[in-house]
mmCIF file of C-alpha atoms and ligand atoms in Angstrom:
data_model
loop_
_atom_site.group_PDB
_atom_site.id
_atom_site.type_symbol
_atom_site.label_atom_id
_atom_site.label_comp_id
_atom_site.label_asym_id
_atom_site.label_seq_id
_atom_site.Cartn_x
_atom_site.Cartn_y
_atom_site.Cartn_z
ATOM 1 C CA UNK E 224 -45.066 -15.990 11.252
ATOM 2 C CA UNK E 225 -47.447 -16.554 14.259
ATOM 3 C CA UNK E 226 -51.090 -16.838 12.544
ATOM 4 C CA UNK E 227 -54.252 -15.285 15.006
ATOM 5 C CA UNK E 228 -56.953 -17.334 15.642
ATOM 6 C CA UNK E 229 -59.585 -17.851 18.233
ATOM 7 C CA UNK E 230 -59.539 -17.906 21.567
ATOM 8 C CA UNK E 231 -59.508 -14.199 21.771
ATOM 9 C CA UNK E 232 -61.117 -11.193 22.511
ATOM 10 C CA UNK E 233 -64.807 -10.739 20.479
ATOM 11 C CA UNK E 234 -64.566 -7.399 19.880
ATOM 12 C CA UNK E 235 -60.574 -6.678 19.094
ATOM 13 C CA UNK E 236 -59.512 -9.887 18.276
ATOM 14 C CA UNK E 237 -56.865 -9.699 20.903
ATOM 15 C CA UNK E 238 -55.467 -13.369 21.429
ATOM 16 C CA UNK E 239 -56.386 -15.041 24.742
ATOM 17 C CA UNK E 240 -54.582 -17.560 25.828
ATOM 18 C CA UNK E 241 -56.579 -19.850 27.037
ATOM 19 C CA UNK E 242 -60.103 -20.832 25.711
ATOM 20 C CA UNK E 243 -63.025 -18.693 27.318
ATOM 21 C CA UNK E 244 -66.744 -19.559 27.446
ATOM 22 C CA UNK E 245 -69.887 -17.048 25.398
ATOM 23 C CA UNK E 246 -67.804 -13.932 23.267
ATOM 24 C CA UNK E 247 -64.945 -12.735 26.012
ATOM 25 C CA UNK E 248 -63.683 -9.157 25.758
ATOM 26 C CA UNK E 249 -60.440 -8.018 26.784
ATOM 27 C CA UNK E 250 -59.929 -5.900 29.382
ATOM 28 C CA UNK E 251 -59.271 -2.703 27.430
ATOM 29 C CA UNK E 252 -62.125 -3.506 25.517
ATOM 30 C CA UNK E 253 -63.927 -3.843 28.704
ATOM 31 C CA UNK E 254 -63.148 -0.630 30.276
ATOM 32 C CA UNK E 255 -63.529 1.264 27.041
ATOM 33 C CA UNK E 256 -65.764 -0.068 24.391
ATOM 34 C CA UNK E 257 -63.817 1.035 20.903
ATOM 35 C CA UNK E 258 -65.750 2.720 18.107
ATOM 36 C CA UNK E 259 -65.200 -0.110 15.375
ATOM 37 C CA UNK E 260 -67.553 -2.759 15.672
ATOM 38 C CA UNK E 261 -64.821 -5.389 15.269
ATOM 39 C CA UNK E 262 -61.395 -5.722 15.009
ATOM 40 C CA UNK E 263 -59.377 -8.705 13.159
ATOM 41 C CA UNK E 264 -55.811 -9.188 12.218
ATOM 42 C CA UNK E 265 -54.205 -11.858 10.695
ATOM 43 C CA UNK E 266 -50.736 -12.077 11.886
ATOM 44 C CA UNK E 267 -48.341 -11.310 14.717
ATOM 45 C CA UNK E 268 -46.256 -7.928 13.773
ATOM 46 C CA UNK E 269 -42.691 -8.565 13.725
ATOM 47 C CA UNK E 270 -39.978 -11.115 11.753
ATOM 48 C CA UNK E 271 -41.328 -11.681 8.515
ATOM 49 C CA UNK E 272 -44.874 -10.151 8.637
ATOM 50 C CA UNK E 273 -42.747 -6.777 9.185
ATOM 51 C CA UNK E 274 -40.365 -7.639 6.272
ATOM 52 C CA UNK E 275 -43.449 -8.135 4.081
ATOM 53 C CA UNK E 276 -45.086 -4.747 5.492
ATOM 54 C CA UNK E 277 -42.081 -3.024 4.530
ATOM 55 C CA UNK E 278 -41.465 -4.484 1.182
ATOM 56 C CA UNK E 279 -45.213 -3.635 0.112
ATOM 57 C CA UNK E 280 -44.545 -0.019 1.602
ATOM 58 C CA UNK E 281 -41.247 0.628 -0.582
ATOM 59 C CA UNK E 282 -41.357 -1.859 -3.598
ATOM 60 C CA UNK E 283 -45.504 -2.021 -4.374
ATOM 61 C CA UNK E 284 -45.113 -5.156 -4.423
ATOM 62 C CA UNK E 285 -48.729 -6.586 -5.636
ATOM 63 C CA UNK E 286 -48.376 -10.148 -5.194
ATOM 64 C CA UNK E 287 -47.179 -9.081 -1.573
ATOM 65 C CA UNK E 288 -50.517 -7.481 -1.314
ATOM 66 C CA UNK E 289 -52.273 -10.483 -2.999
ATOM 67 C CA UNK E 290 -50.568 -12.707 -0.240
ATOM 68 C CA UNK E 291 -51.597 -10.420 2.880
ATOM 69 C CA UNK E 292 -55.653 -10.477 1.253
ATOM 70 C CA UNK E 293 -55.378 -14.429 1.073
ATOM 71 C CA UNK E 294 -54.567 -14.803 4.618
ATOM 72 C CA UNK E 295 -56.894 -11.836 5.934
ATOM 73 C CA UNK E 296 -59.910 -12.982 3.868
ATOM 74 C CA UNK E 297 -60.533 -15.676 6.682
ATOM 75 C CA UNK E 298 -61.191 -13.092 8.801
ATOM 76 C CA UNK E 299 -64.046 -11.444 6.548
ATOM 77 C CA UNK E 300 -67.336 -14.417 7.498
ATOM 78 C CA UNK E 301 -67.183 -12.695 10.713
ATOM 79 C CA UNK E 302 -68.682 -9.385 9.154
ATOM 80 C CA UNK E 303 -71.464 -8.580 7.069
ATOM 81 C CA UNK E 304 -71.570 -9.487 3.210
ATOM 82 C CA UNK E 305 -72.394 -6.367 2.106
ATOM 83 C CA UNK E 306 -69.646 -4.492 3.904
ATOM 84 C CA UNK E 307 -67.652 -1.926 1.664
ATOM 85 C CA UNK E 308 -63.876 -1.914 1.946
ATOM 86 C CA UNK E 309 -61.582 1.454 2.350
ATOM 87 C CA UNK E 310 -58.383 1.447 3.379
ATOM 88 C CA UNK E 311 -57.225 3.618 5.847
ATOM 89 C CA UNK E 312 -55.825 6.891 4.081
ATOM 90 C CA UNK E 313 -52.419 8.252 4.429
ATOM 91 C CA UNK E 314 -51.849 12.070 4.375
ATOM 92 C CA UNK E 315 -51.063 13.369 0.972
ATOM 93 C CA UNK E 316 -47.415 14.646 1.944
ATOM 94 C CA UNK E 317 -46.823 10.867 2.686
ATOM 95 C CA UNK E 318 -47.255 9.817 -0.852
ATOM 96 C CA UNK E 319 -44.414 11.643 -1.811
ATOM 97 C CA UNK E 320 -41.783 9.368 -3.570
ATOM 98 C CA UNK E 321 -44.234 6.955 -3.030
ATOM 99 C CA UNK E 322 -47.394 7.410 -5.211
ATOM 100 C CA UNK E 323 -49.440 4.971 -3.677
ATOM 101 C CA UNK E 324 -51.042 3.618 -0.202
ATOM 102 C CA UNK E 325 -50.487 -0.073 0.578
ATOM 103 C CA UNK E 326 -53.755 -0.173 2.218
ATOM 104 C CA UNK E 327 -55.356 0.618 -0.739
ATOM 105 C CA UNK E 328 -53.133 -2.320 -2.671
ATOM 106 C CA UNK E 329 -54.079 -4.471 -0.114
ATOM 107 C CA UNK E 330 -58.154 -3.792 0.181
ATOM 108 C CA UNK E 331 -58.573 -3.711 -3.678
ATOM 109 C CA UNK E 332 -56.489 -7.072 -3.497
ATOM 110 C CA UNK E 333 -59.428 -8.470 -0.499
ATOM 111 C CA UNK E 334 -62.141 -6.834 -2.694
ATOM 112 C CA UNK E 335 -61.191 -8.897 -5.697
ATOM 113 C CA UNK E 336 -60.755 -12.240 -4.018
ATOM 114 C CA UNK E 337 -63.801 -11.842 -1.984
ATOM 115 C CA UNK E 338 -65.787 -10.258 -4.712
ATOM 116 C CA UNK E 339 -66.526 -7.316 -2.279
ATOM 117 C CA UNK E 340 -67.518 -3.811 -2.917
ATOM 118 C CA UNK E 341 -63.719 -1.091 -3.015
ATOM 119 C CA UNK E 342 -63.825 2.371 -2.383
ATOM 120 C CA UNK E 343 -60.024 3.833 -2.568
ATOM 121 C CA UNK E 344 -61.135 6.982 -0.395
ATOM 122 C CA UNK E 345 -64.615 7.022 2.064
ATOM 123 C CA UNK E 346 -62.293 9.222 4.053
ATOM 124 C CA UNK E 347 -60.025 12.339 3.399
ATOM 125 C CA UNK E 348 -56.837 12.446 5.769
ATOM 126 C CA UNK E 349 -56.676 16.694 6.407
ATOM 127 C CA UNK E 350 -53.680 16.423 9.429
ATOM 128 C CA UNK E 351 -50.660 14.808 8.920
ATOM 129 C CA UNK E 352 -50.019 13.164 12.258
ATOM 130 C CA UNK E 353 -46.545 12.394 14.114
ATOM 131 C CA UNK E 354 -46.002 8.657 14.753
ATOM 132 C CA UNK E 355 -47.899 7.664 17.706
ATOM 133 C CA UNK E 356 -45.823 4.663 18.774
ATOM 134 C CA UNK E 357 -43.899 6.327 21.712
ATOM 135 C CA UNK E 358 -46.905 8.239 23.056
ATOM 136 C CA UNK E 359 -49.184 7.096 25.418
ATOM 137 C CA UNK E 360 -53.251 6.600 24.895
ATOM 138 C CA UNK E 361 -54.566 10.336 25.329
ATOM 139 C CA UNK E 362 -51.626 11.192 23.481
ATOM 140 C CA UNK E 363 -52.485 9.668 20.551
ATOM 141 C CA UNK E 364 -56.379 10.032 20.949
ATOM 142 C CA UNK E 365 -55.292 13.757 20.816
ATOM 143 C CA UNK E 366 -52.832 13.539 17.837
ATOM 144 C CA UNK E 367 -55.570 12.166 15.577
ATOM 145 C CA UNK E 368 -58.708 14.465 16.815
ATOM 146 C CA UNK E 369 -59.291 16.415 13.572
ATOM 147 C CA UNK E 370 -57.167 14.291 11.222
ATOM 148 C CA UNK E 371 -60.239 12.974 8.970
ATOM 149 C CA UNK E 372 -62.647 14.477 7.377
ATOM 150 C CA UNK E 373 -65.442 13.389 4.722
ATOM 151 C CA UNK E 374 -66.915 15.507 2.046
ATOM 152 C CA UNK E 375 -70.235 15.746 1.532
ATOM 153 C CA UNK E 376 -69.806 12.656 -1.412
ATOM 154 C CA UNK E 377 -68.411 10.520 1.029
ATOM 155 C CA UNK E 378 -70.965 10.942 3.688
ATOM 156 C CA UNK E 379 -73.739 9.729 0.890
ATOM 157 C CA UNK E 380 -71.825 6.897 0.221
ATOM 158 C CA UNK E 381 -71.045 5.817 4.260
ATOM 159 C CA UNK E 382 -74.745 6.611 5.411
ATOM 160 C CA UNK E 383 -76.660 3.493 6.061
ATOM 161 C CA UNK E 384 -73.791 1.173 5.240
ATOM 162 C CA UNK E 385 -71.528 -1.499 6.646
ATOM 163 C CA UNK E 386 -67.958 -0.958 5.926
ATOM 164 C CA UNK E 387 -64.604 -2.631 6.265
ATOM 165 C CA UNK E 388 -61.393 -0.420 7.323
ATOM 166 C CA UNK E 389 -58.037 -1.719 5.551
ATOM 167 C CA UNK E 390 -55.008 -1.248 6.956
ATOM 168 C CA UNK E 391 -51.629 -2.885 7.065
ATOM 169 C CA UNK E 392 -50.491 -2.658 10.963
ATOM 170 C CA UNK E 393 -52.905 -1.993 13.901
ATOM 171 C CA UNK E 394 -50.812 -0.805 16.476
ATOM 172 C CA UNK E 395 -52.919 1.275 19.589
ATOM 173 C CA UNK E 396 -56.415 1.256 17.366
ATOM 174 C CA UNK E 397 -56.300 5.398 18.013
ATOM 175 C CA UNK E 398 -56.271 5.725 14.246
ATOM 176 C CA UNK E 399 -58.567 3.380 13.369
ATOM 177 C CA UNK E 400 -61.067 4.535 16.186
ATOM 178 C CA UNK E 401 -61.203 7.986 14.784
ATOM 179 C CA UNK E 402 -61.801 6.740 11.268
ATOM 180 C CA UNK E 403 -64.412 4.450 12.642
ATOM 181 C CA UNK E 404 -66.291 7.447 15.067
ATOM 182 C CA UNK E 405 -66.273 9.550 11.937
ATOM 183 C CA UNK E 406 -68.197 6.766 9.998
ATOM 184 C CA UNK E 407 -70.483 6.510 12.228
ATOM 185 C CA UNK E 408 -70.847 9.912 13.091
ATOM 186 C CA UNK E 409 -72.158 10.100 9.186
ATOM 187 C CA UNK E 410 -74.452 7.208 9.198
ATOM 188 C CA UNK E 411 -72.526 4.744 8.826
ATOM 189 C CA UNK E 412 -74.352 1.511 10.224
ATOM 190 C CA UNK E 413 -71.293 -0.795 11.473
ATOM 191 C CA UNK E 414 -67.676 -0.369 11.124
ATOM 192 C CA UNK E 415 -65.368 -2.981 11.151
ATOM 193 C CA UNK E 416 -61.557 -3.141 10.908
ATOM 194 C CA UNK E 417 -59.117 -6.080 9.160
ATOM 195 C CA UNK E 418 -55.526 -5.708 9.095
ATOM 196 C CA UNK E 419 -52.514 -7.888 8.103
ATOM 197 C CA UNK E 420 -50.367 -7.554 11.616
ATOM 198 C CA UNK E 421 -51.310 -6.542 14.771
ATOM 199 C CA UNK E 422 -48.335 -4.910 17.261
ATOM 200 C CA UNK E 423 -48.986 -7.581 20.680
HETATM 201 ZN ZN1 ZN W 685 -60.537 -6.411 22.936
#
């Protein structure tokens, strides 16, 4: 598995490689500033970090889970203490045969070790969205326009706070930048993401 680690980009966490003076940004990041606050991943997707991605998402496989929080938790000094974790929801229909959302094995798993505040659910996924991987980046900004939503509960809960996004893969961010506009659309005061692989 390749591990991710400095130099890279301040904001994403994209790996640079070569070192680079002050907080670099990437170029996307550069020509459009994303909606989370931070981004940080902890391994390379593909090999084994995909094996492991797949055997939590078929077998609920908790000490998989346990695993993936021991290697992300390095990631977590970088953003505030009192940050809540929430995993990135999955569409109800998507639970079928399933009955549960590895994000949300994986965050309560980071919660524990870190002794950090869990919410299973700060957002409610209302769209079911196609898999973005073969579109291109309008594409997918346009697949997930409308596909969260927060009740009035979850608002009171986001407003004035920090809060973590958990997910397993970040692939082109376009999820993860609509859960993260909607947070802050309802008060939320920074937004930051932490996944186990990252698609490079
Ligand atoms: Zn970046």
């Amino acid at each position: 598995m390749r591990f991710l680690s400095a130099p890279w980009c301040h904001c994403c966490g994209l790996p640079f490689e070569h070192e680079v003076p002050g907080e670099p940004l990437c170029g996307a990041c550069l020509a459009a500033p994303p909606r989370f606050d931070l981004l940080r991943s902890a391994v390379a997707y593909g090999g084994l970090s995909t094996e492991l991605v797949l055997k939590l998402k078929y077998s609920r496989a908790l000490g998989t889970a346990r695993m993936m929080a021991g290697h992300m938790a390095r990631l977590l000094p970088d953003m505030p203490d009192d940050a809540l974790l929430t995993p990135v929801p999955l569409h109800w229909t998507r639970l079928f045969g399933r009955t549960y959302n590895q994000s949300v094995l994986i965050g309560q798993a980071l919660a524990s070790r870190l002794d950090r505040p869990f919410h299973p659910a700060l957002l409610t996924r209302c769209k079911r969205t196609p898999p973005l991987r073969a579109m291109g980046a309008k594409a997918r900004a346009r697949a997930v326009q409308g596909a969260f939503a927060m009740t009035d509960r979850q608002k009171a809960l986001a407003a004035g706070r920090a809060i973590i996004l958990v997910d397993d893969v970040h692939t082109s961010g376009a999820t993860t930048s609509a859960c993260a506009s909607l947070l802050k659309r309802n008060g939320a005061r920074w937004v930051g993401v932490v996944t186990w692989a990252r698609v490079l």
